[in-house]
Amino acid sequence: TGGPQRVATFHPADGVRSEVPLTGVAFLDAIRSLESDPTTGTLYFASKWVLYTLDQLTGQATTVAPFNGSPYTWEWVHAIGIDDAGTAYAIG
């Protein structure tokens, strides 16, 4: 029932905030976890069922792939993490 989702950035030196609308994501498919790949600088986020990249300047999300292939039945992904080598991990 809320308005459109937005991507907010905060400047680390002065705390100045800027926002852009989040686009390219299914309606009500909220960001559950956000992580930057230290090897490429690419910003990724996980929704409940899909991994996306995110352009932090424009708010445009691009689908990487749905989460699948787990030997377990996940209701949804709770969080992702990326290690120093660029390997991503998910917990569901």
Backbone as numpy.savetxt, mean C-alpha at the origin, in Angstrom:
# Nx Ny Nz CAx CAy CAz Cx Cy Cz
-19.31 5.02 4.11 -20.12 6.23 4.11 -19.27 7.48 4.11
-17.96 7.34 4.21 -17.08 8.50 4.21 -16.78 8.97 2.81
-15.96 9.99 2.74 -15.55 10.54 1.46 -14.47 9.70 0.81
-13.89 10.21 -0.27 -12.85 9.45 -0.97 -11.60 9.29 -0.10
-10.91 8.18 -0.31 -9.66 7.96 0.41 -8.60 8.91 -0.14
-7.67 9.28 0.72 -6.64 10.22 0.34 -5.28 9.70 0.79
-4.25 10.10 0.06 -2.87 9.79 0.42 -2.27 11.07 0.99
-1.84 11.01 2.23 -1.24 12.17 2.89 0.25 11.93 3.06
1.03 12.97 2.79 2.47 12.92 3.04 2.81 14.03 4.02
3.85 13.79 4.82 4.30 14.75 5.81 5.79 14.97 5.62
6.21 16.22 5.50 7.62 16.53 5.35 8.31 16.28 6.70
9.40 15.49 6.73 10.01 15.13 8.01 10.64 16.30 8.76
11.04 17.35 8.05 11.72 18.46 8.72 10.75 19.43 9.38
9.61 19.69 8.72 8.71 20.71 9.26 7.28 20.23 9.48
6.99 18.99 9.12 5.65 18.45 9.36 4.58 18.95 8.41
4.96 19.67 7.36 3.98 20.16 6.41 3.30 18.98 5.73
1.99 19.04 5.69 1.18 17.94 5.15 0.64 18.31 3.78
0.62 17.31 2.88 -0.04 17.47 1.58 -0.87 16.22 1.33
-1.95 16.38 0.56 -2.85 15.27 0.27 -3.21 15.23 -1.21
-3.41 14.01 -1.71 -3.96 13.79 -3.04 -4.96 12.64 -2.92
-5.98 12.59 -3.80 -6.93 11.47 -3.75 -6.25 10.15 -4.12
-6.64 9.07 -3.48 -6.18 7.73 -3.83 -7.03 7.24 -5.00
-6.40 6.90 -6.11 -7.11 6.44 -7.30 -6.56 5.09 -7.74
-7.35 4.37 -8.54 -6.92 3.08 -9.07 -7.16 1.92 -8.14
-7.96 2.14 -7.10 -8.24 1.11 -6.10 -9.74 0.87 -6.07
-10.13 -0.39 -5.94 -11.56 -0.72 -5.86 -12.21 0.02 -4.70
-13.46 0.39 -4.89 -14.22 1.10 -3.86 -14.14 0.37 -2.53
-13.84 1.08 -1.49 -13.72 0.57 -0.12 -12.59 -0.43 0.07
-11.64 -0.51 -0.86 -10.48 -1.39 -0.70 -9.39 -0.58 -0.01
-9.43 -0.56 1.31 -8.58 0.33 2.10 -7.13 -0.13 2.15
-6.24 0.83 2.37 -4.83 0.54 2.61 -4.72 -0.08 4.00
-4.16 -1.28 4.06 -3.98 -1.97 5.33 -2.53 -1.89 5.81
-1.60 -1.78 4.87 -0.18 -1.73 5.22 0.56 -1.02 4.10
1.56 -0.23 4.45 2.31 0.57 3.50 3.79 0.35 3.76
4.55 0.11 2.70 5.98 -0.21 2.86 6.75 0.24 1.63
7.96 0.73 1.85 8.84 1.14 0.76 9.91 0.08 0.54
10.18 -0.24 -0.72 11.25 -1.18 -1.05 12.57 -0.44 -0.99
13.46 -0.79 -0.06 14.72 -0.05 0.08 15.66 -0.21 -1.11
15.46 -1.22 -1.93 16.35 -1.43 -3.07 15.94 -0.60 -4.28
14.66 -0.20 -4.37 14.18 0.54 -5.54 13.51 1.86 -5.18
13.09 2.02 -3.93 12.34 3.20 -3.53 10.87 3.13 -3.87
10.44 2.03 -4.48 9.03 1.86 -4.84 8.18 1.74 -3.58
7.06 2.44 -3.56 6.14 2.39 -2.44 5.05 1.37 -2.76
4.87 0.41 -1.86 3.86 -0.64 -2.01 2.83 -0.50 -0.91
1.60 -0.94 -1.21 0.64 -1.08 -0.13 -0.21 -2.30 -0.37
-0.69 -2.84 0.74 -1.56 -4.01 0.71 -2.95 -3.59 1.10
-3.92 -4.04 0.30 -5.30 -3.96 0.72 -5.61 -5.33 1.33
-6.86 -5.64 1.52 -7.20 -6.95 2.09 -6.72 -8.10 1.21
-6.82 -7.93 -0.13 -6.57 -9.05 -1.02 -5.61 -8.78 -2.16
-5.11 -7.53 -2.28 -4.31 -7.15 -3.46 -3.09 -6.35 -3.03
-1.96 -6.58 -3.74 -0.76 -5.78 -3.57 -0.72 -4.73 -4.67
-0.45 -3.48 -4.30 -0.39 -2.36 -5.24 0.94 -1.63 -5.10
1.33 -0.90 -6.15 2.33 0.15 -6.01 1.56 1.46 -5.89
2.22 2.46 -5.31 1.55 3.74 -5.09 2.46 4.88 -5.48
1.97 5.74 -6.35 2.68 6.97 -6.68 2.27 7.99 -5.63
3.19 8.32 -4.75 2.85 9.19 -3.63 2.60 10.63 -4.05
3.04 11.03 -5.23 2.80 12.40 -5.69 1.42 12.57 -6.31
0.94 11.52 -7.01 -0.35 11.63 -7.69 -1.46 10.87 -6.98
-1.12 9.91 -6.11 -2.12 9.07 -5.46 -2.59 7.91 -6.31
-1.98 7.71 -7.46 -2.38 6.63 -8.36 -1.82 5.30 -7.88
-2.72 4.35 -7.67 -2.34 2.98 -7.31 -2.36 2.11 -8.56
-1.42 1.18 -8.62 -1.36 0.23 -9.73 -1.31 -1.17 -9.16
-2.18 -2.04 -9.63 -2.23 -3.42 -9.15 -0.96 -4.16 -9.54
-0.33 -4.80 -8.56 0.79 -5.70 -8.82 0.24 -7.10 -9.01
-0.51 -7.58 -8.02 -1.11 -8.91 -8.10 -1.98 -9.15 -6.88
-2.95 -10.04 -7.01 -3.70 -10.44 -5.82 -2.82 -11.34 -4.95
-3.09 -11.34 -3.65 -2.40 -12.26 -2.76 -3.01 -13.65 -2.96
-2.18 -14.60 -3.32 -2.64 -15.98 -3.44 -1.43 -16.89 -3.33
-1.63 -18.16 -3.41 -0.53 -19.10 -3.34 -0.17 -19.55 -1.94
-0.87 -19.01 -0.95 -0.60 -19.45 0.42 -1.19 -20.84 0.62
-0.48 -21.69 1.35 -1.05 -23.00 1.64 -2.17 -22.93 2.68
-2.38 -21.75 3.23 -3.39 -21.56 4.25 -4.52 -20.71 3.68
-5.66 -20.76 4.28 -6.77 -19.93 3.86 -6.71 -18.63 4.65
-6.43 -17.53 3.97 -6.38 -16.23 4.61 -7.71 -15.54 4.42
-8.19 -14.92 5.48 -9.37 -14.07 5.32 -8.95 -12.80 4.58
-7.80 -12.25 4.96 -7.19 -11.12 4.27 -5.78 -10.89 4.81
-5.05 -10.04 4.11 -3.70 -9.68 4.54 -3.81 -8.58 5.59
-3.06 -8.73 6.67 -3.06 -7.72 7.72 -1.93 -6.72 7.56
-0.76 -7.19 7.10 0.39 -6.30 6.99 1.42 -6.90 6.04
2.23 -6.01 5.45 3.37 -6.44 4.64 4.63 -5.78 5.19
5.75 -6.39 4.88 7.05 -5.83 5.23 8.03 -6.18 4.13
9.02 -5.33 3.92 10.04 -5.57 2.90 11.40 -5.46 3.57
12.23 -6.51 3.42 13.54 -6.48 4.07 14.56 -5.71 3.22
15.77 -5.59 3.71 16.81 -4.81 3.05 17.19 -5.33 1.67
16.92 -6.61 1.42 17.22 -7.19 0.11 16.08 -7.00 -0.89
14.93 -6.48 -0.42 13.79 -6.26 -1.31 12.78 -7.40 -1.31
12.95 -8.39 -0.43 11.99 -9.48 -0.33 10.80 -9.04 0.51
9.60 -9.25 -0.04 8.38 -8.84 0.67 7.78 -10.02 1.43
7.20 -9.70 2.57 6.55 -10.69 3.43 5.16 -10.18 3.76
4.22 -11.10 3.94 2.86 -10.72 4.31 2.40 -11.60 5.46
1.56 -11.03 6.31 0.95 -11.80 7.37 -0.56 -11.69 7.19
-1.22 -12.82 7.30 -2.66 -12.82 7.08 -3.36 -13.70 8.08
